[in-house]
Amino acid sequence: MKMPKLITSTGFFNTGSSAVTNILQEFESVNCRGNLVETRLLYDTDCISDLEYNLVENPHRHNTSNAIKRFKKFVDFSSNPLMDHHYEHIFSGKFKRLSYEFISDLCDVIYKGQYFGDVYNRGKLFWFLNRCYIKIIRSLFSTRKSPNWISRTLISKNETAYAGTFNEDKFLNSTKKYVGGLLAAFDKQADYYLIDQFLPPTNLNRYLRYIPEEIECKVFIVDRDPIDLYLTDKYFLNSALIPSYDVNVYCDWFLWTRGQSEKFDLPNNAMRIQFEDMIYHYNETREKICNFVGVDINSDCKQFSCFDPKKSVNNTQLLKRFKKINEEEINMIRTRLKKYCYDFPKDGIQPDYSKMNMFDC
């Protein structure tokens, strides 16, 4: 069976990575099931990359077991329909089962055991109650052995401990099997699987090791004009994810996040894309995107159904949209982030804020 290609678009929050996703999902050959929401399983805290660090790179009986428990907690949370059920939707209701099988594959031994972290992870109140309980038991049975039916701690004797593999080959093989199983769980077979944010914009070579060799992967890293990003958050989103409350802090943050990405050389299967190019140089950039992933630009396609540059142009040149702009702040961004500021063309398509809303595609 021909294996599909995996396409993912990533960025730095609100930088327009979904524009690549929108352009590609217009093609019939692309399955965008993973575009329901961001899917950051490979690199989020307590997920696969953290597992590799604690099992393979820095193995120890305590932190290894604790890392697997944290991953299991993430799986349980993401599989709970009352909490964060989107992984089950993306992977056709198989996410929890496949994740539990992955945990089992990773472990050399699963046994009954407990340690400090099992108490610590339950919070301060449990820690305090457990300490009180231990002191009471010790005082009652200071001179004789306590009965078997009395526990020496509030942690259950049936607490599970995990001896995860410290063998790198075994870890990577289990991970590839797991990721391959998740992709195979997509509800619609296609030539291309399109998953938003499946890889981060940093250290891509580390995360590409988790994907089966038979699945070709293409990655787009999308960035955006720093002035537009600043104004969007300051005057529209107020997201608390971007420090737009202080322009100096914003510039520090912007340089820090881009520096993380630029620290690493891009592999051959990754490409940097500017959000504005998808609008002001739409035809050339669309062709560039299609050629990079191998999508036939002349194949069946509902062009402009998901991304329309005539609409999305109103997400740009926001100095013209917002009337009360602090010029000192803008000049600070122009000076400190000059390298990243976009040179908007004077001709061709231009924003018309009277007709379209922000975030219209």
Tab-separated table of C-alpha atoms in Angstrom:
chain	number	residue	atom	x	y	z
A	1	MET	CA	0.000	0.000	0.000
A	2	LYS	CA	1.292	3.460	-0.881
A	3	MET	CA	2.052	5.427	2.270
A	4	PRO	CA	0.692	8.978	2.435
A	5	LYS	CA	2.884	12.006	2.891
A	6	LEU	CA	2.640	13.904	6.162
A	7	ILE	CA	2.366	17.689	5.928
A	8	THR	CA	2.449	19.968	8.931
A	9	SER	CA	2.532	23.718	9.390
A	10	THR	CA	3.905	25.367	12.501
A	11	GLY	CA	4.722	28.840	13.819
A	12	PHE	CA	5.117	31.035	16.873
A	13	PHE	CA	1.455	31.700	17.834
A	14	ASN	CA	-0.821	33.729	15.578
A	15	THR	CA	1.808	33.949	12.852
A	16	GLY	CA	-0.428	32.471	10.170
A	17	SER	CA	0.597	28.827	10.005
A	18	SER	CA	-3.024	27.897	9.356
A	19	ALA	CA	-2.833	29.795	6.055
A	20	VAL	CA	-0.603	27.042	4.638
A	21	THR	CA	-3.038	24.499	6.030
A	22	ASN	CA	-5.965	26.323	4.427
A	23	ILE	CA	-4.290	26.519	1.014
A	24	LEU	CA	-3.485	22.803	0.988
A	25	GLN	CA	-6.799	21.569	2.360
A	26	GLU	CA	-8.517	22.971	-0.718
A	27	PHE	CA	-7.075	20.007	-2.657
A	28	GLU	CA	-9.105	16.787	-2.815
A	29	SER	CA	-5.972	14.666	-2.348
A	30	VAL	CA	-5.276	16.170	1.094
A	31	ASN	CA	-6.871	14.761	4.263
A	32	CYS	CA	-7.118	17.597	6.773
A	33	ARG	CA	-8.620	15.550	9.602
A	34	GLY	CA	-5.812	16.744	11.820
A	35	ASN	CA	-6.745	20.348	11.156
A	36	LEU	CA	-9.529	20.179	13.743
A	37	VAL	CA	-7.112	21.558	16.313
A	38	GLU	CA	-3.403	21.766	16.969
A	39	THR	CA	-1.798	18.385	17.580
A	40	ARG	CA	1.405	18.816	19.616
A	41	LEU	CA	1.817	15.279	20.929
A	42	LEU	CA	5.466	14.921	19.909
A	43	TYR	CA	6.817	17.915	21.807
A	44	ASP	CA	4.376	19.195	24.422
A	45	THR	CA	5.372	18.969	28.071
A	46	ASP	CA	5.001	15.403	29.423
A	47	CYS	CA	4.673	13.991	25.918
A	48	ILE	CA	7.007	12.008	23.650
A	49	SER	CA	10.126	14.189	23.696
A	50	ASP	CA	9.991	14.400	27.499
A	51	LEU	CA	9.617	10.635	27.583
A	52	GLU	CA	12.774	10.205	25.525
A	53	TYR	CA	14.727	12.482	27.857
A	54	ASN	CA	13.623	10.660	31.010
A	55	LEU	CA	13.792	7.126	29.637
A	56	VAL	CA	16.818	7.239	27.327
A	57	GLU	CA	18.901	10.374	27.849
A	58	ASN	CA	18.640	10.694	31.623
A	59	PRO	CA	17.292	7.349	32.867
A	60	HIS	CA	16.687	6.746	36.550
A	61	ARG	CA	14.181	4.461	38.212
A	62	HIS	CA	12.269	7.371	39.743
A	63	ASN	CA	12.169	10.026	37.019
A	64	THR	CA	11.557	7.349	34.345
A	65	SER	CA	8.491	5.979	36.102
A	66	ASN	CA	7.261	9.474	36.897
A	67	ALA	CA	7.609	10.564	33.253
A	68	ILE	CA	5.478	7.647	32.054
A	69	LYS	CA	2.859	8.445	34.694
A	70	ARG	CA	2.741	12.057	33.533
A	71	PHE	CA	2.306	10.938	29.932
A	72	LYS	CA	-0.482	8.578	30.985
A	73	LYS	CA	-2.121	11.466	32.846
A	74	PHE	CA	-1.934	13.555	29.658
A	75	VAL	CA	-3.512	10.703	27.674
A	76	ASP	CA	-6.315	10.293	30.210
A	77	PHE	CA	-6.988	14.039	30.201
A	78	SER	CA	-6.968	14.263	26.408
A	79	SER	CA	-9.322	11.277	26.147
A	80	ASN	CA	-11.879	12.577	28.616
A	81	PRO	CA	-14.923	14.037	26.811
A	82	LEU	CA	-15.465	16.465	29.708
A	83	MET	CA	-11.903	17.789	29.514
A	84	ASP	CA	-9.982	17.843	26.242
A	85	HIS	CA	-11.321	15.223	23.875
A	86	HIS	CA	-9.924	16.465	20.564
A	87	TYR	CA	-7.237	13.780	20.210
A	88	GLU	CA	-9.941	11.118	20.245
A	89	HIS	CA	-11.782	12.984	17.489
A	90	ILE	CA	-8.680	13.385	15.346
A	91	PHE	CA	-7.644	9.740	15.660
A	92	SER	CA	-11.110	8.223	15.244
A	93	GLY	CA	-11.617	7.230	18.882
A	94	LYS	CA	-8.404	5.170	19.042
A	95	PHE	CA	-6.078	7.629	20.777
A	96	LYS	CA	-6.336	6.257	24.311
A	97	ARG	CA	-6.075	2.607	23.275
A	98	LEU	CA	-3.053	3.218	21.044
A	99	SER	CA	-1.410	5.349	23.735
A	100	TYR	CA	-1.819	2.640	26.374
A	101	GLU	CA	-0.327	0.109	23.951
A	102	PHE	CA	2.583	2.509	23.427
A	103	ILE	CA	3.181	2.746	27.182
A	104	SER	CA	3.196	-1.036	27.414
A	105	ASP	CA	5.666	-1.289	24.515
A	106	LEU	CA	8.010	1.199	26.192
A	107	CYS	CA	8.224	-0.670	29.478
A	108	ASP	CA	10.684	-3.431	30.288
A	109	VAL	CA	8.876	-4.045	33.588
A	110	ILE	CA	5.605	-2.838	35.111
A	111	TYR	CA	5.373	-3.519	38.834
A	112	LYS	CA	3.768	-2.414	42.088
A	113	GLY	CA	5.842	0.287	43.742
A	114	GLN	CA	5.831	3.849	44.986
A	115	TYR	CA	8.167	6.732	45.814
A	116	PHE	CA	8.326	10.386	46.817
A	117	GLY	CA	6.933	11.651	43.512
A	118	ASP	CA	3.691	9.732	43.943
A	119	VAL	CA	2.952	11.839	47.001
A	120	TYR	CA	4.370	15.072	45.596
A	121	ASN	CA	2.248	14.873	42.441
A	122	ARG	CA	-0.961	14.726	44.469
A	123	GLY	CA	-0.467	18.238	45.797
A	124	LYS	CA	0.273	20.016	49.053
A	125	LEU	CA	-2.862	18.928	50.904
A	126	PHE	CA	-2.245	15.238	50.250
A	127	TRP	CA	1.429	15.703	51.187
A	128	PHE	CA	0.428	17.263	54.527
A	129	LEU	CA	-2.199	14.616	55.314
A	130	ASN	CA	0.207	11.837	54.396
A	131	ARG	CA	2.904	13.235	56.691
A	132	CYS	CA	0.418	13.455	59.558
A	133	TYR	CA	-0.769	9.917	58.911
A	134	ILE	CA	2.809	8.558	58.850
A	135	LYS	CA	3.627	10.265	62.161
A	136	ILE	CA	0.496	8.823	63.776
A	137	ILE	CA	1.246	5.280	62.567
A	138	ARG	CA	4.866	5.546	63.689
A	139	SER	CA	3.854	6.733	67.136
A	140	LEU	CA	1.255	3.981	67.544
A	141	PHE	CA	3.596	1.241	66.407
A	142	SER	CA	6.959	2.566	67.546
A	143	THR	CA	7.776	-0.573	69.544
A	144	ARG	CA	6.005	-3.278	67.569
A	145	LYS	CA	5.189	-4.220	63.998
A	146	SER	CA	1.957	-2.800	62.627
A	147	PRO	CA	-0.696	-5.258	61.357
A	148	ASN	CA	-0.548	-6.086	57.646
A	149	TRP	CA	-3.920	-4.461	57.076
A	150	ILE	CA	-2.564	-1.067	58.214
A	151	SER	CA	-0.641	0.821	55.537
A	152	ARG	CA	2.408	2.866	56.500
A	153	THR	CA	1.355	5.592	54.023
A	154	LEU	CA	-1.792	6.928	52.363
A	155	ILE	CA	-0.401	5.846	48.980
A	156	SER	CA	-1.990	2.589	47.910
A	157	LYS	CA	0.135	-0.552	47.975
A	158	ASN	CA	-1.198	-1.178	44.473
A	159	GLU	CA	0.464	1.955	43.065
A	160	THR	CA	1.945	1.136	39.657
A	161	ALA	CA	5.568	1.839	38.757
A	162	TYR	CA	7.000	1.742	35.256
A	163	ALA	CA	10.489	0.606	34.295
A	164	GLY	CA	10.668	2.202	30.864
A	165	THR	CA	13.293	1.148	28.367
A	166	PHE	CA	16.621	2.960	28.333
A	167	ASN	CA	17.442	1.472	24.919
A	168	GLU	CA	17.262	4.214	22.275
A	169	ASP	CA	16.473	1.849	19.397
A	170	LYS	CA	13.611	0.264	21.304
A	171	PHE	CA	12.245	3.676	22.265
A	172	LEU	CA	12.354	4.996	18.699
A	173	ASN	CA	10.883	1.819	17.216
A	174	SER	CA	8.013	1.890	19.718
A	175	THR	CA	7.438	5.575	19.052
A	176	LYS	CA	7.393	5.130	15.266
A	177	LYS	CA	4.932	2.271	15.643
A	178	TYR	CA	2.750	4.491	17.841
A	179	VAL	CA	2.842	7.510	15.510
A	180	GLY	CA	2.215	5.260	12.498
A	181	GLY	CA	-0.785	3.749	14.271
A	182	LEU	CA	-2.215	7.167	15.026
A	183	LEU	CA	-1.882	8.278	11.412
A	184	ALA	CA	-3.460	5.039	10.195
A	185	ALA	CA	-6.430	5.821	12.462
A	186	PHE	CA	-7.438	8.780	10.317
A	187	ASP	CA	-10.996	8.229	9.152
A	188	LYS	CA	-10.283	9.020	5.503
A	189	GLN	CA	-7.429	7.669	3.415
A	190	ALA	CA	-5.681	10.168	1.154
A	191	ASP	CA	-2.369	10.865	-0.563
A	192	TYR	CA	-1.516	13.489	2.047
A	193	TYR	CA	-2.204	13.816	5.765
A	194	LEU	CA	-2.367	17.428	6.885
A	195	ILE	CA	-1.896	17.989	10.631
A	196	ASP	CA	-1.595	21.439	12.174
A	197	GLN	CA	1.351	22.015	14.567
A	198	PHE	CA	2.412	18.353	14.563
A	199	LEU	CA	6.047	19.479	14.749
A	200	PRO	CA	7.499	22.576	16.456
A	201	PRO	CA	9.503	25.328	14.694
A	202	THR	CA	12.629	24.273	16.624
A	203	ASN	CA	15.037	21.294	16.634
A	204	LEU	CA	13.117	19.514	13.886
A	205	ASN	CA	15.693	16.764	13.451
A	206	ARG	CA	14.891	15.487	16.946
A	207	TYR	CA	11.177	15.144	16.273
A	208	LEU	CA	11.449	13.766	12.755
A	209	ARG	CA	13.044	10.665	14.341
A	210	TYR	CA	9.628	9.814	15.816
A	211	ILE	CA	7.948	9.464	12.413
A	212	PRO	CA	8.118	6.119	10.537
A	213	GLU	CA	10.699	6.124	7.731
A	214	GLU	CA	8.106	5.056	5.176
A	215	ILE	CA	6.116	8.256	5.779
A	216	GLU	CA	7.619	11.262	4.006
A	217	CYS	CA	7.186	14.435	6.049
A	218	LYS	CA	7.099	18.057	4.890
A	219	VAL	CA	7.222	20.937	7.379
A	220	PHE	CA	6.373	24.617	6.939
A	221	ILE	CA	7.534	27.190	9.494
A	222	VAL	CA	5.435	30.336	9.138
A	223	ASP	CA	6.275	33.769	10.494
A	224	ARG	CA	4.594	37.150	10.320
A	225	ASP	CA	5.436	40.841	10.340
A	226	PRO	CA	6.249	41.743	13.989
A	227	ILE	CA	4.347	45.037	13.888
A	228	ASP	CA	1.146	43.358	12.723
A	229	LEU	CA	1.617	40.609	15.287
A	230	TYR	CA	2.086	43.170	18.062
A	231	LEU	CA	-0.942	45.253	17.064
A	232	THR	CA	-3.163	42.191	16.618
A	233	ASP	CA	-2.470	41.057	20.150
A	234	LYS	CA	-2.463	44.488	21.777
A	235	TYR	CA	-5.644	45.844	20.222
A	236	PHE	CA	-7.608	42.746	19.284
A	237	LEU	CA	-6.640	39.413	20.855
A	238	ASN	CA	-5.245	40.389	24.264
A	239	SER	CA	-4.173	36.749	24.388
A	240	ALA	CA	-1.802	36.782	27.381
A	241	LEU	CA	0.393	34.498	25.260
A	242	ILE	CA	2.241	37.397	23.633
A	243	PRO	CA	3.663	40.064	26.003
A	244	SER	CA	2.177	43.008	24.091
A	245	TYR	CA	1.665	44.951	27.341
A	246	ASP	CA	5.249	46.275	27.024
A	247	VAL	CA	6.936	46.839	23.675
A	248	ASN	CA	10.437	46.190	25.030
A	249	VAL	CA	9.379	42.897	26.551
A	250	TYR	CA	7.599	42.056	23.300
A	251	CYS	CA	10.776	42.633	21.295
A	252	ASP	CA	12.761	40.509	23.758
A	253	TRP	CA	10.175	37.727	23.470
A	254	PHE	CA	10.094	37.931	19.669
A	255	LEU	CA	13.877	37.657	19.393
A	256	TRP	CA	13.930	34.819	21.929
A	257	THR	CA	11.338	32.690	20.142
A	258	ARG	CA	12.865	33.233	16.686
A	259	GLY	CA	16.334	32.666	18.067
A	260	GLN	CA	15.226	29.259	19.338
A	261	SER	CA	14.220	28.290	15.821
A	262	GLU	CA	17.200	29.816	14.026
A	263	LYS	CA	19.614	28.034	16.356
A	264	PHE	CA	19.002	24.833	14.407
A	265	ASP	CA	19.664	24.231	10.728
A	266	LEU	CA	16.570	23.272	8.772
A	267	PRO	CA	16.431	19.747	7.359
A	268	ASN	CA	15.772	19.347	3.649
A	269	ASN	CA	12.118	18.595	4.265
A	270	ALA	CA	11.391	21.918	6.012
A	271	MET	CA	10.678	25.354	4.532
A	272	ARG	CA	10.232	28.805	6.032
A	273	ILE	CA	7.237	30.744	4.704
A	274	GLN	CA	6.221	34.352	5.317
A	275	PHE	CA	2.509	34.779	5.988
A	276	GLU	CA	2.339	37.979	3.961
A	277	ASP	CA	3.799	36.265	0.887
A	278	MET	CA	0.738	34.014	0.776
A	279	ILE	CA	-1.325	37.183	0.285
A	280	TYR	CA	0.765	39.667	-1.665
A	281	HIS	CA	2.515	37.030	-3.790
A	282	TYR	CA	-0.260	34.465	-3.687
A	283	ASN	CA	0.224	32.661	-7.006
A	284	GLU	CA	3.997	32.284	-6.691
A	285	THR	CA	3.846	31.232	-3.050
A	286	ARG	CA	0.986	28.774	-3.605
A	287	GLU	CA	2.963	27.156	-6.408
A	288	LYS	CA	6.044	27.052	-4.178
A	289	ILE	CA	4.058	25.310	-1.425
A	290	CYS	CA	2.548	22.760	-3.809
A	291	ASN	CA	5.867	21.977	-5.447
A	292	PHE	CA	7.545	21.480	-2.080
A	293	VAL	CA	5.050	18.867	-0.886
A	294	GLY	CA	4.414	17.337	-4.321
A	295	VAL	CA	0.760	18.314	-4.716
A	296	ASP	CA	-0.275	18.755	-8.354
A	297	ILE	CA	-1.391	22.369	-8.511
A	298	ASN	CA	-3.723	21.502	-11.409
A	299	SER	CA	-5.452	18.629	-9.580
A	300	ASP	CA	-8.999	18.743	-8.194
A	301	CYS	CA	-9.201	21.772	-5.947
A	302	LYS	CA	-11.750	24.181	-4.486
A	303	GLN	CA	-9.503	27.214	-4.754
A	304	PHE	CA	-10.255	30.146	-2.424
A	305	SER	CA	-12.753	28.054	-0.436
A	306	CYS	CA	-10.465	27.972	2.620
A	307	PHE	CA	-7.946	30.731	1.951
A	308	ASP	CA	-8.733	33.880	0.000
A	309	PRO	CA	-5.970	36.507	-0.143
A	310	LYS	CA	-8.564	39.197	-0.921
A	311	LYS	CA	-10.035	38.567	2.519
A	312	SER	CA	-6.924	37.691	4.461
A	313	VAL	CA	-5.183	40.871	3.304
A	314	ASN	CA	-7.109	42.639	6.048
A	315	ASN	CA	-4.937	40.847	8.612
A	316	THR	CA	-1.986	42.898	7.364
A	317	GLN	CA	-0.737	46.520	7.458
A	318	LEU	CA	-2.611	47.037	10.694
A	319	LEU	CA	-1.057	50.456	11.221
A	320	LYS	CA	-3.782	51.596	8.826
A	321	ARG	CA	-6.565	49.825	10.741
A	322	PHE	CA	-5.975	51.064	14.285
A	323	LYS	CA	-6.175	54.826	14.687
A	324	LYS	CA	-4.561	55.402	18.085
A	325	ILE	CA	-1.086	54.028	17.578
A	326	ASN	CA	1.886	54.826	19.797
A	327	GLU	CA	4.545	55.814	17.259
A	328	GLU	CA	7.355	55.315	19.782
A	329	GLU	CA	6.333	51.677	20.208
A	330	ILE	CA	6.218	51.104	16.464
A	331	ASN	CA	9.598	52.746	15.957
A	332	MET	CA	11.015	50.524	18.694
A	333	ILE	CA	9.810	47.424	16.827
A	334	ARG	CA	11.138	48.755	13.524
A	335	THR	CA	14.531	49.321	15.095
A	336	ARG	CA	14.936	46.179	17.183
A	337	LEU	CA	13.157	43.782	14.816
A	338	LYS	CA	14.172	45.317	11.507
A	339	LYS	CA	15.328	41.937	10.214
A	340	TYR	CA	11.799	40.519	10.538
A	341	CYS	CA	9.686	43.483	9.345
A	342	TYR	CA	7.887	42.809	6.062
A	343	ASP	CA	8.312	45.127	3.085
A	344	PHE	CA	4.712	45.548	1.993
A	345	PRO	CA	4.289	46.260	-1.745
A	346	LYS	CA	2.691	49.543	-2.753
A	347	ASP	CA	0.970	48.059	-5.792
A	348	GLY	CA	-1.543	45.262	-6.226
A	349	ILE	CA	-3.839	43.907	-3.546
A	350	GLN	CA	-4.358	46.195	-0.540
A	351	PRO	CA	-6.427	46.026	2.678
A	352	ASP	CA	-9.962	47.390	2.668
A	353	TYR	CA	-11.060	47.405	6.280
A	354	SER	CA	-14.548	48.653	5.444
A	355	LYS	CA	-15.486	45.319	3.810
A	356	MET	CA	-13.770	42.485	5.679
A	357	ASN	CA	-13.192	41.558	9.298
A	358	MET	CA	-9.940	40.433	10.836
A	359	PHE	CA	-9.320	36.718	10.672
A	360	ASP	CA	-11.544	36.281	7.647
A	361	CYS	CA	-9.632	33.942	5.351
